[in-house]
PDB file of C-alpha atoms in Angstrom:
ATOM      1  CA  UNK A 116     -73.296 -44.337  -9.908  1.00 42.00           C
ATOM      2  CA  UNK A 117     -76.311 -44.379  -7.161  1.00 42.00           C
ATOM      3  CA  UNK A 118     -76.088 -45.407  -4.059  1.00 42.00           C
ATOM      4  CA  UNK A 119     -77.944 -47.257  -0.938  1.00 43.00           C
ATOM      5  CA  UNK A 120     -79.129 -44.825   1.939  1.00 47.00           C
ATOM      6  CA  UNK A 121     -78.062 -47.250   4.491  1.00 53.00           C
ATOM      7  CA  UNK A 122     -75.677 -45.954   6.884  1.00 84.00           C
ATOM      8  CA  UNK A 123     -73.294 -48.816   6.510  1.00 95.00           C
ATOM      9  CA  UNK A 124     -73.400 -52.661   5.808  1.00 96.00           C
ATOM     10  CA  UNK A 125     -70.946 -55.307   6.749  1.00 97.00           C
ATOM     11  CA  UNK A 126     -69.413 -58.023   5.218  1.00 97.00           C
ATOM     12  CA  UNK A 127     -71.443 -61.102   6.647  1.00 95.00           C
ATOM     13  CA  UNK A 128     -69.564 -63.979   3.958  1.00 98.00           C
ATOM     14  CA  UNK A 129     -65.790 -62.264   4.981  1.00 98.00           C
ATOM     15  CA  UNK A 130     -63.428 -65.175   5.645  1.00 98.00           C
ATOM     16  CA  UNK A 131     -60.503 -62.794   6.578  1.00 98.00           C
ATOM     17  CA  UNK A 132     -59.762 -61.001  10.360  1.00 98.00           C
ATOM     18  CA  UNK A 133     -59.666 -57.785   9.821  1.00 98.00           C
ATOM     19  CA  UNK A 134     -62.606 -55.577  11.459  1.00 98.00           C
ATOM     20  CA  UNK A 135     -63.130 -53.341  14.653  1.00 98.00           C
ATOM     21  CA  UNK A 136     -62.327 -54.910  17.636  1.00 98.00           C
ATOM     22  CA  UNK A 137     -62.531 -53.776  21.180  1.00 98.00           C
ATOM     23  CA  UNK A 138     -59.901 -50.944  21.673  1.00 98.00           C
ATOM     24  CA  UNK A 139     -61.377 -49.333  18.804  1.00 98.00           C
ATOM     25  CA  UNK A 140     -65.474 -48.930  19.939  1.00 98.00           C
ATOM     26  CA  UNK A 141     -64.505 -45.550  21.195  1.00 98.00           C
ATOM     27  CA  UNK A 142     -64.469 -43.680  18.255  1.00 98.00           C
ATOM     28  CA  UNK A 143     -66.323 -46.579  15.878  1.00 98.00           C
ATOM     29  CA  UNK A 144     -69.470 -44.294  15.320  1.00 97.00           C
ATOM     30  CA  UNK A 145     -67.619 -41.269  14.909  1.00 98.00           C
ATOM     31  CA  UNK A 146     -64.988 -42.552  12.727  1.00 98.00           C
ATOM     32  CA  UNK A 147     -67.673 -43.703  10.311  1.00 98.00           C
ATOM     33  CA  UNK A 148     -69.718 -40.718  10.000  1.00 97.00           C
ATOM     34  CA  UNK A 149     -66.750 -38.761   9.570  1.00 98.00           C
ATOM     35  CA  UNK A 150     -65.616 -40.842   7.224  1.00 98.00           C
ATOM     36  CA  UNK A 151     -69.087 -41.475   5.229  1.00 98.00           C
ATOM     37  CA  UNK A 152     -69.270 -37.620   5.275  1.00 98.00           C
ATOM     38  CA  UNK A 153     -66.401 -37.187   3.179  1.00 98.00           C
ATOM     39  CA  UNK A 154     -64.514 -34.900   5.370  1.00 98.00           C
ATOM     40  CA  UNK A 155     -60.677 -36.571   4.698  1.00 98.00           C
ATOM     41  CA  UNK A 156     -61.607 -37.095   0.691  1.00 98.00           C
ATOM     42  CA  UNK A 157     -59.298 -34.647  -0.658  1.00 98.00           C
ATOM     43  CA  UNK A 158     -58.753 -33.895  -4.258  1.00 98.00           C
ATOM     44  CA  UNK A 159     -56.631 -35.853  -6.597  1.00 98.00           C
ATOM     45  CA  UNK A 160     -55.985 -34.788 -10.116  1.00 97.00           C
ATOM     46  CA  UNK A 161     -55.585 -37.720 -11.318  1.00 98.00           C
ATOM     47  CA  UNK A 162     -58.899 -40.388 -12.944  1.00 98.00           C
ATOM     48  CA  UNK A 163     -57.069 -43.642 -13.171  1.00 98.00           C
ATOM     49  CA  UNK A 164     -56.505 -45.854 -10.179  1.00 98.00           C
ATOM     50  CA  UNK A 165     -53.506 -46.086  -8.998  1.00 98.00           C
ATOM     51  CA  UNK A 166     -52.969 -46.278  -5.702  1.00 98.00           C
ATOM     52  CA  UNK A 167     -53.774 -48.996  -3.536  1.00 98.00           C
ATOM     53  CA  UNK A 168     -56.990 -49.424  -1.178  1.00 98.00           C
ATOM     54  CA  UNK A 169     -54.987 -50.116   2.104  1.00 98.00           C
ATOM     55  CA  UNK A 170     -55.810 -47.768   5.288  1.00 98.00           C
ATOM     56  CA  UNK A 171     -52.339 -47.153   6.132  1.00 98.00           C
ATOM     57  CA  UNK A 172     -50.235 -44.324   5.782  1.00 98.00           C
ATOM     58  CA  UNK A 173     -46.985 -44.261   3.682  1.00 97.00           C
ATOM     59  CA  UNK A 174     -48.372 -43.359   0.070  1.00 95.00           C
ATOM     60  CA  UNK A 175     -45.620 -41.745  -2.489  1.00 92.00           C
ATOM     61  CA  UNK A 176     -46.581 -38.073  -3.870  1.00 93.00           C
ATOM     62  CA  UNK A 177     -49.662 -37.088  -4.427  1.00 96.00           C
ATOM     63  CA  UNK A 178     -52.722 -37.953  -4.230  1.00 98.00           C
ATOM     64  CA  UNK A 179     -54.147 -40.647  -6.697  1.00 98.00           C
ATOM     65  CA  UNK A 180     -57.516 -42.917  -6.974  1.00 98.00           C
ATOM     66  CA  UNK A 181     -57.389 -45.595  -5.279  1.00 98.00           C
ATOM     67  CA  UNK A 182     -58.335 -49.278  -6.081  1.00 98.00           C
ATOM     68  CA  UNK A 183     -56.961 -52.728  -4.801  1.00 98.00           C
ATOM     69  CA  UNK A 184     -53.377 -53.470  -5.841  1.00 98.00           C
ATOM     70  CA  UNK A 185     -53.433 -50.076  -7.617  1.00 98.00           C
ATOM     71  CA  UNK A 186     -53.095 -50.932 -11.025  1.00 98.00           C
ATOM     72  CA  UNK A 187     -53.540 -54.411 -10.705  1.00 98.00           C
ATOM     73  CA  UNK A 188     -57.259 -53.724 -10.389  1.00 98.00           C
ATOM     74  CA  UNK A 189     -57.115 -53.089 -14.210  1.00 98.00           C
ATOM     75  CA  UNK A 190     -55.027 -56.523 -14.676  1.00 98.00           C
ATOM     76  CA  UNK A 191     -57.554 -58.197 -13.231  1.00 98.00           C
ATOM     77  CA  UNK A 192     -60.923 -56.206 -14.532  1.00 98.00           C
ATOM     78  CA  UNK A 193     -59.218 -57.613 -18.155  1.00 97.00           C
ATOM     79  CA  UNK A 194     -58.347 -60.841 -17.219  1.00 98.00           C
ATOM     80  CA  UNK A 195     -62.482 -61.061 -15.814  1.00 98.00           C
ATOM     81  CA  UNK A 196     -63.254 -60.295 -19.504  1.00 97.00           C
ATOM     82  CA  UNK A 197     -61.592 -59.898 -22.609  1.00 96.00           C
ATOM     83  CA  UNK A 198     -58.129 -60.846 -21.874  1.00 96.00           C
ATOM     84  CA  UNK A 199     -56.868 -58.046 -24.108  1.00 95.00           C
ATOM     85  CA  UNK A 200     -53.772 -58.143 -22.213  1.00 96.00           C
ATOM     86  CA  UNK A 201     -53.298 -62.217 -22.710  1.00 95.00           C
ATOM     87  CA  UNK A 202     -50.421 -61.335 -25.597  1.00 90.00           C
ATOM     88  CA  UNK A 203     -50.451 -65.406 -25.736  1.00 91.00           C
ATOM     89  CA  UNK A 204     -52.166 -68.660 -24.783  1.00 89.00           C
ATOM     90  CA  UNK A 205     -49.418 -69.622 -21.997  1.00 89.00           C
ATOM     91  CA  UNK A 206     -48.934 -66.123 -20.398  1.00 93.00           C
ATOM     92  CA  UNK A 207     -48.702 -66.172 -16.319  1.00 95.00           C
ATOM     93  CA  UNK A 208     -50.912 -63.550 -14.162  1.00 97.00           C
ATOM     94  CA  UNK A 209     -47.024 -61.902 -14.453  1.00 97.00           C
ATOM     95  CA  UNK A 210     -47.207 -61.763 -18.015  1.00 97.00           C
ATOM     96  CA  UNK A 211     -50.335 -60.231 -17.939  1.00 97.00           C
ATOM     97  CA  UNK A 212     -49.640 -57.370 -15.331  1.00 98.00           C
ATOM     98  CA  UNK A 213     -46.181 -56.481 -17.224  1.00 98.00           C
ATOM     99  CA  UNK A 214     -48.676 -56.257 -20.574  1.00 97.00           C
ATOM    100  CA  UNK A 215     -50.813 -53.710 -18.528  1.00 98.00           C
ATOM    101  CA  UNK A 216     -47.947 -51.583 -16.691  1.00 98.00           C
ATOM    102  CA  UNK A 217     -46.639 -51.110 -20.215  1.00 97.00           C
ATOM    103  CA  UNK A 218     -49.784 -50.029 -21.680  1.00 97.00           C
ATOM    104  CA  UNK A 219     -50.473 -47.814 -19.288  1.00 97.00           C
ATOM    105  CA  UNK A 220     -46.402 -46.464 -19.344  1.00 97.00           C
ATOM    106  CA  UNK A 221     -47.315 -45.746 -23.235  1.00 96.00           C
ATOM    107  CA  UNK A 222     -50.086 -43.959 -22.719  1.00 96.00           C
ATOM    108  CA  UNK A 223     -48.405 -41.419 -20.181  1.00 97.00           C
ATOM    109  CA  UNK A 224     -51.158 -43.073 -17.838  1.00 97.00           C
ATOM    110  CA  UNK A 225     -50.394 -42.890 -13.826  1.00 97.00           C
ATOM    111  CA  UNK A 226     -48.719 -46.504 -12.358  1.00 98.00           C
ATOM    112  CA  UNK A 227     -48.761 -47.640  -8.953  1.00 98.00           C
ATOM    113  CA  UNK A 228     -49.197 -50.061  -6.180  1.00 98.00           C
ATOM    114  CA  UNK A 229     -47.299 -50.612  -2.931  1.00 98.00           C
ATOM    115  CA  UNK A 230     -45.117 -52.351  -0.495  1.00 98.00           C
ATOM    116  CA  UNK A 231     -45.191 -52.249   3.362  1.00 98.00           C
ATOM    117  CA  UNK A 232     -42.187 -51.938   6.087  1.00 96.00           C
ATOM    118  CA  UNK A 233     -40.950 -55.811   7.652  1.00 94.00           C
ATOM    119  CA  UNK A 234     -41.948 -57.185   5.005  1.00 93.00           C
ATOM    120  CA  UNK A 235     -40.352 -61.147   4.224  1.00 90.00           C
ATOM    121  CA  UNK A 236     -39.058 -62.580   0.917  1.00 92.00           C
ATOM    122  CA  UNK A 237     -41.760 -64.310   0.134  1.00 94.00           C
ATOM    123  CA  UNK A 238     -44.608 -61.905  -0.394  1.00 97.00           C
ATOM    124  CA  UNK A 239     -44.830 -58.570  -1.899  1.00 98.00           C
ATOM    125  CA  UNK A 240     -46.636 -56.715   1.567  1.00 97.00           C
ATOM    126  CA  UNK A 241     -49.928 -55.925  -0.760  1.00 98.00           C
ATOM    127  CA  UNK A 242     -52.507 -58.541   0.205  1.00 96.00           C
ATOM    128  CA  UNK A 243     -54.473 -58.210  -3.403  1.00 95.00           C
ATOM    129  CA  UNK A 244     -51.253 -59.476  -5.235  1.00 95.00           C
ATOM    130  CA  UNK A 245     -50.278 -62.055  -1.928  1.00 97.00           C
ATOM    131  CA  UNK A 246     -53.941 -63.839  -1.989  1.00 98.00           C
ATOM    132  CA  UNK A 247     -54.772 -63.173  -5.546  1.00 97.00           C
ATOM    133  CA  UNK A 248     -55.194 -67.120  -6.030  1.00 98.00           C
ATOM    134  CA  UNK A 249     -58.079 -66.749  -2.105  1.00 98.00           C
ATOM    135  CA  UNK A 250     -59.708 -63.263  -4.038  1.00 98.00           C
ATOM    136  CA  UNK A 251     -60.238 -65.566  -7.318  1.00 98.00           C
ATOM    137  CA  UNK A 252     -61.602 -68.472  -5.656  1.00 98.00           C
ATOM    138  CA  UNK A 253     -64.253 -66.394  -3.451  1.00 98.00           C
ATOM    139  CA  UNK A 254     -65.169 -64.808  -6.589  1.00 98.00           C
ATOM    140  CA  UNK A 255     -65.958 -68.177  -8.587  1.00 98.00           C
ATOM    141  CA  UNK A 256     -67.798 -69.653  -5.326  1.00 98.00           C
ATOM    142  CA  UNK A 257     -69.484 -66.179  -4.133  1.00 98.00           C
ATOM    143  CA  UNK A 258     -70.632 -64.934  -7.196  1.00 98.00           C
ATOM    144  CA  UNK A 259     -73.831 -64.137  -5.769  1.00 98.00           C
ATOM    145  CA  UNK A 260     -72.595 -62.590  -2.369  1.00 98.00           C
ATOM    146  CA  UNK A 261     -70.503 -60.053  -4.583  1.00 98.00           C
ATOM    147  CA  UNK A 262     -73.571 -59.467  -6.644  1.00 98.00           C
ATOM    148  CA  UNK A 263     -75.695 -58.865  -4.442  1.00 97.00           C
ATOM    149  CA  UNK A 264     -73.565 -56.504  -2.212  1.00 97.00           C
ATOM    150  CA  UNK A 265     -72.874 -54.338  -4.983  1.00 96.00           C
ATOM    151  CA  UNK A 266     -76.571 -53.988  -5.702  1.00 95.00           C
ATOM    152  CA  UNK A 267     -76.906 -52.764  -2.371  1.00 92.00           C
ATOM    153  CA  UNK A 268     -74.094 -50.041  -3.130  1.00 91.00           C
ATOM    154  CA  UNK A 269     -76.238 -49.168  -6.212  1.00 90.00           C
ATOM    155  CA  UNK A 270     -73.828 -51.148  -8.704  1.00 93.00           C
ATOM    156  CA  UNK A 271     -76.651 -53.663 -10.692  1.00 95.00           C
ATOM    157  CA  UNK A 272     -74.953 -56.316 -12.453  1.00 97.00           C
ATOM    158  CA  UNK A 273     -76.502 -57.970 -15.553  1.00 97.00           C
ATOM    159  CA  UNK A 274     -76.796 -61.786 -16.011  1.00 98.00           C
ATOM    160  CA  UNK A 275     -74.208 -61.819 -18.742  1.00 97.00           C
ATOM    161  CA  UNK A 276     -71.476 -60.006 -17.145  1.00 98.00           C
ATOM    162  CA  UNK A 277     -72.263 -61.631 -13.726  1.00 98.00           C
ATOM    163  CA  UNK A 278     -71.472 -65.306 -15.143  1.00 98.00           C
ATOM    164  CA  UNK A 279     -68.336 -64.118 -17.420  1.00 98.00           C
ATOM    165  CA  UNK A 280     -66.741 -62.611 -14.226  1.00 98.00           C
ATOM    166  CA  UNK A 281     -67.056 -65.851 -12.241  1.00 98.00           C
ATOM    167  CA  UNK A 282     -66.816 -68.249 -15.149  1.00 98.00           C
ATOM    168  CA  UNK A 283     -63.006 -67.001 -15.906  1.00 98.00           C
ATOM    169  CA  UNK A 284     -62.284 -66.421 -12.190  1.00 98.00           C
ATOM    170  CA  UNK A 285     -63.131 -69.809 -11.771  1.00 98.00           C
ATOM    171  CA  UNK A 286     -61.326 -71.000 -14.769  1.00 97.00           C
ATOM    172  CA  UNK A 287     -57.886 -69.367 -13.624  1.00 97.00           C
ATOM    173  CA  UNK A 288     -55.595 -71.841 -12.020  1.00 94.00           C
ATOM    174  CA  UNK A 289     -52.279 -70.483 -12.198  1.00 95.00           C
ATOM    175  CA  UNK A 290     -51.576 -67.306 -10.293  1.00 97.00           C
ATOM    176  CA  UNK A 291     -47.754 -65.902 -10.150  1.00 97.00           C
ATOM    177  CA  UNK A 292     -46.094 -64.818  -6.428  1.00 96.00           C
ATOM    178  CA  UNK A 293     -46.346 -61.792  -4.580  1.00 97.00           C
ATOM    179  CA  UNK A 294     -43.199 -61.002  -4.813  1.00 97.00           C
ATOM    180  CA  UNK A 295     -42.688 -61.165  -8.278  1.00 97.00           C
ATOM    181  CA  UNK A 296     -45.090 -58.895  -9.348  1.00 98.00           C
ATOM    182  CA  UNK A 297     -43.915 -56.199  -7.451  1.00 98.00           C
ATOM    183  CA  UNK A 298     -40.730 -56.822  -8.844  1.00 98.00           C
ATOM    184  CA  UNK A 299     -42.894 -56.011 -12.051  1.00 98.00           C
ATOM    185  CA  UNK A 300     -44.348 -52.929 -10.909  1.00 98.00           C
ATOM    186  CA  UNK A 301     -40.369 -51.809  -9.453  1.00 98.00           C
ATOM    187  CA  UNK A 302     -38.961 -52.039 -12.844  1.00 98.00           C
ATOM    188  CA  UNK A 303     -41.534 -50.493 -14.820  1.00 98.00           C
ATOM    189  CA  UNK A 304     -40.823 -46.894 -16.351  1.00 96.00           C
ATOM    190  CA  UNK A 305     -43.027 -44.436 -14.659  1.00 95.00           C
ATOM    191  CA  UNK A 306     -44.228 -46.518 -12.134  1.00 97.00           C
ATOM    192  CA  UNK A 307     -44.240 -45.366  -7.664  1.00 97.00           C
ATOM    193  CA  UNK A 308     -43.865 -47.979  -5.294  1.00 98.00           C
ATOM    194  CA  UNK A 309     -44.948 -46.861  -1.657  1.00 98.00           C
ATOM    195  CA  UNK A 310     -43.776 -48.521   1.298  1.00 98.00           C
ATOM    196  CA  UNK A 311     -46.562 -48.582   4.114  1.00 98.00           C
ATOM    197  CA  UNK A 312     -46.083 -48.258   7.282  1.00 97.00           C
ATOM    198  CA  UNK A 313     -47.249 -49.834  10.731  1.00 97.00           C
ATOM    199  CA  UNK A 314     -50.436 -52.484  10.882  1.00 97.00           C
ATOM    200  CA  UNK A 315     -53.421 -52.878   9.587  1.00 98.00           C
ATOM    201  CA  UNK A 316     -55.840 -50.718  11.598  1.00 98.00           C
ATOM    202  CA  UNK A 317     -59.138 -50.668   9.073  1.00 98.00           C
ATOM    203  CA  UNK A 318     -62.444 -50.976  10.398  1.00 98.00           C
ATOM    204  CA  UNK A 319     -64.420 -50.178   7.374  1.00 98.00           C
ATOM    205  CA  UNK A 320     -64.166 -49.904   3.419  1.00 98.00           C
ATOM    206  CA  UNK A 321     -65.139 -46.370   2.139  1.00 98.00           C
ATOM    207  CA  UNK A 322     -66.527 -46.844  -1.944  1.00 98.00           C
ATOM    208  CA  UNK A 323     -66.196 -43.275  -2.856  1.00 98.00           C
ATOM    209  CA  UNK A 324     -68.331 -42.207  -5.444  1.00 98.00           C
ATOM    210  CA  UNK A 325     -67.276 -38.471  -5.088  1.00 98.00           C
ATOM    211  CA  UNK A 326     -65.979 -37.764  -8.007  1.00 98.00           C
ATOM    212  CA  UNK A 327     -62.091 -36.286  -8.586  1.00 98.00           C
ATOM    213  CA  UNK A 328     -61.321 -37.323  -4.648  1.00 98.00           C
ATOM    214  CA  UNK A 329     -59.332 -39.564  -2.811  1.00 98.00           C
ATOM    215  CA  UNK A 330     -59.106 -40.136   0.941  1.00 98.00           C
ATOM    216  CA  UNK A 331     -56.275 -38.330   2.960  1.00 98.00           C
ATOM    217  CA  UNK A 332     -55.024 -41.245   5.215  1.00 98.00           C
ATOM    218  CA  UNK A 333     -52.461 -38.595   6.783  1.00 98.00           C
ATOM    219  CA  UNK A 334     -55.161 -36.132   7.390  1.00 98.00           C
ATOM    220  CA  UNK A 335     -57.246 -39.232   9.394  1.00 98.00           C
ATOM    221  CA  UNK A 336     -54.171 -40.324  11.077  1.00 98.00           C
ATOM    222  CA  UNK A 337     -53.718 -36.884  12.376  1.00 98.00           C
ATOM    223  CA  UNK A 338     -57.323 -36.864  13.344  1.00 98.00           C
ATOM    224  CA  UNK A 339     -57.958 -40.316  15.218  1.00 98.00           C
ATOM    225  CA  UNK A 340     -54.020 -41.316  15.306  1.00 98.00           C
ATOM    226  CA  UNK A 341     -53.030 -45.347  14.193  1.00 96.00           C
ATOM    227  CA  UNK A 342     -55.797 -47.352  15.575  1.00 98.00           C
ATOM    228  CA  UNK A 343     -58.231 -46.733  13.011  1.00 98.00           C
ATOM    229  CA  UNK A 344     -57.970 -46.683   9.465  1.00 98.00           C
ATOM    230  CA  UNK A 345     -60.273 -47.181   6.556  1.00 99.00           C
ATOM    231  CA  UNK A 346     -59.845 -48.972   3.318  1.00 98.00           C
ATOM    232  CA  UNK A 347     -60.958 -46.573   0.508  1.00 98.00           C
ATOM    233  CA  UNK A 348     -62.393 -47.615  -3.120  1.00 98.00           C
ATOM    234  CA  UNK A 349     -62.635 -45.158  -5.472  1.00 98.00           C
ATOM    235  CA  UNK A 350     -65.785 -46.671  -7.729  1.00 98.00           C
ATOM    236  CA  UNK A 351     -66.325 -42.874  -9.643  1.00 98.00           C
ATOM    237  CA  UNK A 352     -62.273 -43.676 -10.669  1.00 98.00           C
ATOM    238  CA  UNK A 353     -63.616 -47.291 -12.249  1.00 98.00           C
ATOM    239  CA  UNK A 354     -65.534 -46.241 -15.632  1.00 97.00           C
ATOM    240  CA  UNK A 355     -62.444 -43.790 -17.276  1.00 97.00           C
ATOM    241  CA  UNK A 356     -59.665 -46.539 -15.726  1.00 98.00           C
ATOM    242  CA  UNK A 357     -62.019 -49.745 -17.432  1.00 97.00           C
ATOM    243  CA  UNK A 358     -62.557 -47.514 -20.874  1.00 96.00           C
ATOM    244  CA  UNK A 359     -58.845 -46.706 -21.040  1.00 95.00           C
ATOM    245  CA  UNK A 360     -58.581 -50.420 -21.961  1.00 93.00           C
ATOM    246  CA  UNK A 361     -61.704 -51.148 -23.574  1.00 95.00           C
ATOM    247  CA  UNK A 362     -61.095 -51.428 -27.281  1.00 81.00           C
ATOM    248  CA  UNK A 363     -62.568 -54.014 -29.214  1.00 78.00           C
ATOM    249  CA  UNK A 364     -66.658 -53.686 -27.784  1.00 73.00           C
ATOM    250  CA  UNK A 365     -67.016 -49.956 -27.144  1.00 87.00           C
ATOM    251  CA  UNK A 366     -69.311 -48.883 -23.796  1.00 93.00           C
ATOM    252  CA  UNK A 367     -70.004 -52.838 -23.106  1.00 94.00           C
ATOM    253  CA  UNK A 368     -66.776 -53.936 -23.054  1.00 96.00           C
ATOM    254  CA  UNK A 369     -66.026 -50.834 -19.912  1.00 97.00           C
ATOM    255  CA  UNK A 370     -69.431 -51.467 -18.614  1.00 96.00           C
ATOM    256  CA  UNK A 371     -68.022 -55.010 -18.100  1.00 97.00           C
ATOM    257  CA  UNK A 372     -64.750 -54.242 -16.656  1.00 98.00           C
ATOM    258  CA  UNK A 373     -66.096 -51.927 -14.350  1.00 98.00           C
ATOM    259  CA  UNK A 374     -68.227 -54.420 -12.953  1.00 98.00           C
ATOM    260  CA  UNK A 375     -65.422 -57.054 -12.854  1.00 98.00           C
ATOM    261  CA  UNK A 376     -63.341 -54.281 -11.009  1.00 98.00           C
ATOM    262  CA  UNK A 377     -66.346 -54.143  -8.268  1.00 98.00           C
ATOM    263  CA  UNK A 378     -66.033 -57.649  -7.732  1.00 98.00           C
ATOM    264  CA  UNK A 379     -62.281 -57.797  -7.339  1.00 98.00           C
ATOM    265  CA  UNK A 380     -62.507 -55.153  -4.906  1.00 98.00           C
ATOM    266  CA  UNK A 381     -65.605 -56.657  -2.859  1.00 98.00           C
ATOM    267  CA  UNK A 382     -63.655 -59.618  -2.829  1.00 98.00           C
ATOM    268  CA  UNK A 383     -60.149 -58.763  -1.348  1.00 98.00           C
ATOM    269  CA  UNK A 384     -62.294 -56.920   1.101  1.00 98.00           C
ATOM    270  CA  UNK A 385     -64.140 -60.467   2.095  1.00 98.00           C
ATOM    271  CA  UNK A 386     -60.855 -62.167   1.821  1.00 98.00           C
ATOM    272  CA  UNK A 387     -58.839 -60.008   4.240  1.00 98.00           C
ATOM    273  CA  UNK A 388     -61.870 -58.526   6.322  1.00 98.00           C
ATOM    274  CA  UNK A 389     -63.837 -60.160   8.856  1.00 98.00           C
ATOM    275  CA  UNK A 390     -67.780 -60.079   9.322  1.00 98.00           C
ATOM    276  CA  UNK A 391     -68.012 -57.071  11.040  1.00 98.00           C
ATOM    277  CA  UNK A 392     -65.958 -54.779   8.681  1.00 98.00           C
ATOM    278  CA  UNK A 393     -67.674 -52.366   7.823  1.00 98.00           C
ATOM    279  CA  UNK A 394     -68.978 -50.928   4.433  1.00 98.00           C
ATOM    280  CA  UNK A 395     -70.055 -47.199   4.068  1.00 97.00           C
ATOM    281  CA  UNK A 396     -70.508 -45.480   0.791  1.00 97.00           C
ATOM    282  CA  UNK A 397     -69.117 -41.933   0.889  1.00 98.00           C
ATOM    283  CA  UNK A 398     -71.156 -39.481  -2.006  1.00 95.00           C
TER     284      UNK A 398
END
């Protein structure tokens, strides 16, 4: 996947509040070269995402690739599409996400998301399942926005793809609660829940393209301690995790998916970020 040379952009169309703010100037510069440079992207053996794209620290086992809501990122990519995991015409978001935790359970494929510590009964502490109905909506009325950042993180979108993505994001209107699909994820066979701990800390969103390499958030928490953190995307982890469930049109059907998983992920970034979050592309 190529990449832009700038040294960072940020997210100008955010509606959400998290970004740097003043107790963390300090260390903004260095924190993002550091982190652009790749220096806390440690291996992972794994290719599928799995783990979540939240900065904080808390993450069960080892390391694994990273994309929002873990596996829900493939949910998602197939509900943008081809709906292979729509098993009928009335099946809930729920429905859906139990179809895909199962697939991947049957194919001895990694499972994952996450929780956090304090968190209430009525949300599941993972903001990509808690504002899946915001994420959808800035997809069908940003289209463009997400378009055009991902062309300036070398991701070009074709016309086609573009207007499926945000024709069924904008056709959704049912979503099912937080909390119930990580009750999903919980009973699952195979599956690791992580509980993570502390607040949200992120000042920037790392899109990895390294491939086989995940960022270390204990090894950058032992570096600049809990006031900064970065939220981590694993793009080079998208193709493999998009043709895992691409089986009805071959290379187009993943080329699709891995687009629709770029605009999932640039758009829980808008929806929880603010304007000046940051957006660095680590190689």
């Amino acid at each position: 996947m190529h990449t832009a040379a700038k040294p960072f952009v940020v997210l100008s169309h955010a509606v959400g509040t998290i970004q740097p703010d003043d107790s963390q100037q300090e260390r903004l510069e260095e924190f993002t070269n550091r982190i652009t440079s790749g220096e806390f992207h440690k291996q992972t053996d794994a290719r599928i995402v799995c783990d979540c794209v939240d900065g904080r620290c808390g993450a069960a086992g080892a390391l694994m690739p990273n994309a929002a809501g873990g596996s829900e990122s493939i949910t998602v990519a197939d509900d943008l599409t081809t709906k292979s995991f729509q098993l009928g015409p009335d099946d809930s978001t729920l429905d859906q996400y139990k179809a895909t935790l199962a697939f991947l359970n049957r194919n001895d494929e990694p499972i994952g998301g996450h929780t956090c510590e304090g968190i209430g009964n009525d949300a599941s502490g993972c903001a990509a399942n808690d504002k899946l109905p915001a994420v959808y909506s800035f997809m069908a009325q940003h289209g463009d926005v997400l378009r055009d950042l991902a062309e300036q993180l070398g991701v070009k979108i074709n016309e086609q793809t573009h207007l499926l993505i945000t024709s069924n994001a904008s056709a959704r209107d049912e979503f099912s609660n937080g909390p119930d699909l990580l009750d999903a994820l919980r009973s699952q066979s195979g599956s690791r829940v992580s509980t993570l701990k502390g607040s949200h800390r992120e000042v920037l969103v790392a899109v990895n393209t390294k491939f086989g390499t995940t960022l270390d958030r204990d090894a950058v928490a032992d570096e600049f301690g809990d006031n900064y953190q970065a939220f981590n995307v694993d793009v080079w982890a998208f193709p493999e995790s998009a043709k895992l469930c691409s089986y009805f049109g071959g290379d187009h059907e993943a080329d699709q998916k891995v687009a629709a998983m770029v605009y999932y992920n640039l758009a829980v970034a808008h929806v929880i970020g603010g304007k000046n979050l940051r957006v660095v592309v680590v190689k």
